[in-house]
Structures are given as structure tokens and as C-alpha cells.
Amino acid sequence: IFERFYNPPREVDDKLKKIIADIISSGKKGRDFFDALDSSIKDITNKDMILALVRGNKNEWVATSGGFGDTLYKLWENGEFECKGIVVFNGKMLTKKLGVKHWYPIDFDLNNKDFVYVDDSLFSGSTSNKIDTFLREIGSKIKSISVIYDGSKEKNKMVRSFFRYYK
């Protein structure tokens, strides 16, 4: 079941539909489906999909995390999209039960900012919640979330995605 929230460019839409169809035809479901989707989206060859997600954030502070964050940071550093600044938090917050442990650039001022959290997909929202809790302790917050694929069972008004798995 797919629900469209905002329209990606046609070439991105077509590419995402193909990735999803390939994963579904492989028989993957549940967490295996989302893991395969994450791997496909993080691939730098899907740069156009990532850039479509972050366009329009020129006047925003961007927060991200993990391997996707590394990819996003490199694209920003190379001047492929604009924003006020980008901070990348550590990955594996959930799988290794780490929480927020570090971020880069290390000298990034995290105080008193409203961030757009950008990631490839949203499953439970736990990573963005952990980052938001951390940021709120220093007077900042996540004001919205932009993801390519929303796989959370419950709708969240803060989340903007190209596709949503559940209705």
C-alpha cells in the first residue's frame, strides 16, 4: 500500500518505484524490506533521489545521521545543495543502544536551532526522537522530518516523505 505525500521529480519517482518493485519481487517483507530499501537509497548512484529530498532547504539547518548522513554531508560539502548548515549524528543509535554520542563537524554549534531532520527512511522514528530529545536539552529541536520512504505504522504530521508504506 503506497500513499504519496509530496511529489518527487518524475525520474526520482520512477526510480523509487523500480527499487520498491524489485525488493517486493524478491519476496522481502517487514524489516528485511526496509533494510533492502535503505541500502538501495544510500547508494550514491541514487544521488538524484537524495538531492530531490533536500532541495528547498536553503534557509534551514539540517540534521542527519549514520551512513546516509555521511552521504548527505559529502553532497553538501561538494556544493550540490544549499542549507544554513548540516550536522551528522552518529549512526547505530538503536541497534547498539548508543543514543547520541557524537556528531560532526565537531565544532558545529547545536544551540538554539530548529532543524529539519533528513534521512533515507523512517521506520519507528526512534532515531529522530533520540536526536530531538538530545537537541531539546540544549534549546534546539527537530521541527520537521524529511524522508524518502515512510515505513512507520502511524502517521506523523511532522514527517514529509515521497512515499508512505502504511495507510
C-alpha positions as CSV (number, residue, x, y, z in Angstrom):
1,I,0.0,0.0,0.0
2,F,1.6,3.2,-1.1
3,E,0.5,6.7,-0.2
4,R,2.0,9.8,-1.9
5,F,2.7,12.8,0.3
6,Y,4.6,15.1,-1.9
7,N,5.8,14.6,-5.4
8,P,9.4,13.9,-6.2
9,P,10.6,14.7,-9.7
10,R,9.4,12.1,-12.3
11,E,12.8,10.5,-12.8
12,V,13.1,10.1,-9.0
13,D,9.5,8.7,-8.7
14,D,10.2,6.2,-11.5
15,K,13.5,5.1,-9.9
16,L,11.9,4.7,-6.5
17,K,9.0,2.7,-7.9
18,K,11.5,0.4,-9.6
19,I,13.6,-0.1,-6.5
20,I,10.4,-0.9,-4.5
21,A,9.1,-3.3,-7.2
22,D,12.4,-5.2,-7.3
23,I,12.5,-5.5,-3.5
24,I,8.9,-6.7,-3.4
25,S,9.5,-9.2,-6.2
26,S,12.5,-10.6,-4.2
27,G,10.0,-11.6,-1.5
28,K,11.4,-9.4,1.2
29,K,8.9,-8.2,3.8
30,G,8.9,-6.2,7.1
31,R,12.3,-5.3,8.4
32,D,14.1,-7.1,5.5
33,F,12.1,-4.9,3.1
34,F,13.2,-1.7,4.8
35,D,16.8,-2.8,5.2
36,A,17.0,-3.5,1.4
37,L,15.3,-0.2,0.7
38,D,17.8,1.6,2.9
39,S,20.7,0.0,1.2
40,S,19.4,0.9,-2.2
41,I,18.7,4.6,-1.3
42,K,22.0,5.1,0.4
43,D,23.8,4.1,-2.8
44,I,25.4,7.2,-4.2
45,T,24.1,6.3,-7.6
46,N,20.8,7.4,-6.2
47,K,22.1,10.9,-5.6
48,D,19.3,12.5,-7.6
49,M,16.8,11.0,-5.2
50,I,18.7,12.3,-2.2
51,L,19.1,15.7,-3.7
52,A,15.4,15.9,-4.6
53,L,14.7,15.3,-0.9
54,V,16.8,18.2,0.4
55,R,16.0,20.8,-2.3
56,G,14.1,23.7,-0.8
57,N,16.0,23.7,2.5
58,K,18.3,26.6,1.6
59,N,17.2,28.5,4.7
60,E,17.1,25.6,7.1
61,W,19.5,23.9,9.5
62,V,19.8,20.2,8.6
63,A,20.4,17.3,10.9
64,T,21.0,13.8,9.8
65,S,22.7,10.6,11.0
66,G,24.7,7.5,10.1
67,G,25.7,6.3,6.7
68,F,23.0,8.3,5.0
69,G,24.2,11.4,6.8
70,D,27.7,10.8,5.6
71,T,26.5,10.7,2.0
72,L,24.3,13.8,2.5
73,Y,27.2,15.7,4.1
74,K,29.5,14.9,1.2
75,L,26.9,16.2,-1.3
76,W,26.5,19.4,0.8
77,E,30.3,19.8,1.1
78,N,30.6,19.5,-2.7
79,G,28.0,22.2,-3.1
80,E,25.3,20.0,-4.6
81,F,22.6,21.5,-2.4
82,E,22.3,24.5,0.0
83,C,21.3,24.9,3.6
84,K,22.3,27.0,6.5
85,G,24.5,24.2,7.8
86,I,24.4,20.4,8.3
87,V,25.3,18.3,11.3
88,V,25.7,14.5,11.1
89,F,25.0,12.5,14.3
90,N,26.4,9.0,15.0
91,G,24.5,6.0,13.5
92,K,23.6,2.8,15.2
93,M,21.7,4.6,18.0
94,L,19.2,1.8,18.2
95,T,21.0,-1.3,17.1
96,K,23.9,-0.7,19.5
97,K,21.7,1.2,22.0
98,L,24.1,4.1,21.9
99,G,21.9,7.2,21.9
100,V,23.6,10.4,20.7
101,K,27.3,10.0,21.3
102,H,29.0,12.3,18.8
103,W,28.4,14.4,15.7
104,Y,30.4,16.3,13.1
105,P,31.6,18.8,12.3
106,I,32.7,18.7,15.9
107,D,32.7,22.5,16.2
108,F,29.1,22.8,14.9
109,D,27.1,25.0,17.3
110,L,24.0,22.9,18.1
111,N,22.4,25.5,20.4
112,N,19.1,27.3,19.7
113,K,18.4,26.0,16.3
114,D,15.3,24.4,14.7
115,F,16.4,21.5,12.4
116,V,14.9,19.6,9.6
117,Y,15.9,16.0,10.2
118,V,16.7,14.3,6.8
119,D,17.1,10.5,6.4
120,D,16.5,7.9,3.8
121,S,13.6,6.3,5.6
122,L,11.6,6.4,8.8
123,F,10.6,3.1,10.5
124,S,9.8,3.7,14.1
125,G,11.0,7.3,14.5
126,S,13.3,6.3,17.4
127,T,16.5,7.8,15.9
128,S,14.9,11.2,15.2
129,N,13.3,11.1,18.6
130,K,16.6,10.4,20.3
131,I,18.2,13.2,18.4
132,D,15.3,15.6,19.2
133,T,15.5,14.7,22.9
134,F,19.2,15.5,22.9
135,L,18.7,18.8,21.0
136,R,15.9,19.9,23.3
137,E,18.3,19.7,26.2
138,I,20.3,22.5,24.7
139,G,17.5,24.7,23.4
140,S,17.2,23.2,19.9
141,K,14.7,20.8,18.3
142,I,13.7,18.9,15.2
143,K,10.9,20.9,13.6
144,S,10.2,18.6,10.7
145,I,11.4,15.3,9.2
146,S,12.0,14.7,5.5
147,V,12.5,11.1,4.3
148,I,12.3,9.3,1.0
149,Y,10.3,6.5,2.4
150,D,8.0,6.5,5.5
151,G,7.5,3.0,6.8
152,S,6.1,3.9,10.2
153,K,2.7,2.4,11.0
154,E,1.3,5.6,12.4
155,K,1.2,8.9,10.5
156,N,3.2,11.8,12.0
157,K,2.3,15.3,10.8
158,M,6.0,16.3,11.1
159,V,7.0,13.7,8.5
160,R,7.2,14.6,4.9
161,S,8.0,11.7,2.5
162,F,7.9,10.7,-1.1
163,F,6.1,7.5,-0.2
164,R,4.4,6.0,2.8
165,Y,4.1,2.3,3.2
166,Y,1.0,2.1,5.5
167,K,-2.2,4.0,5.0
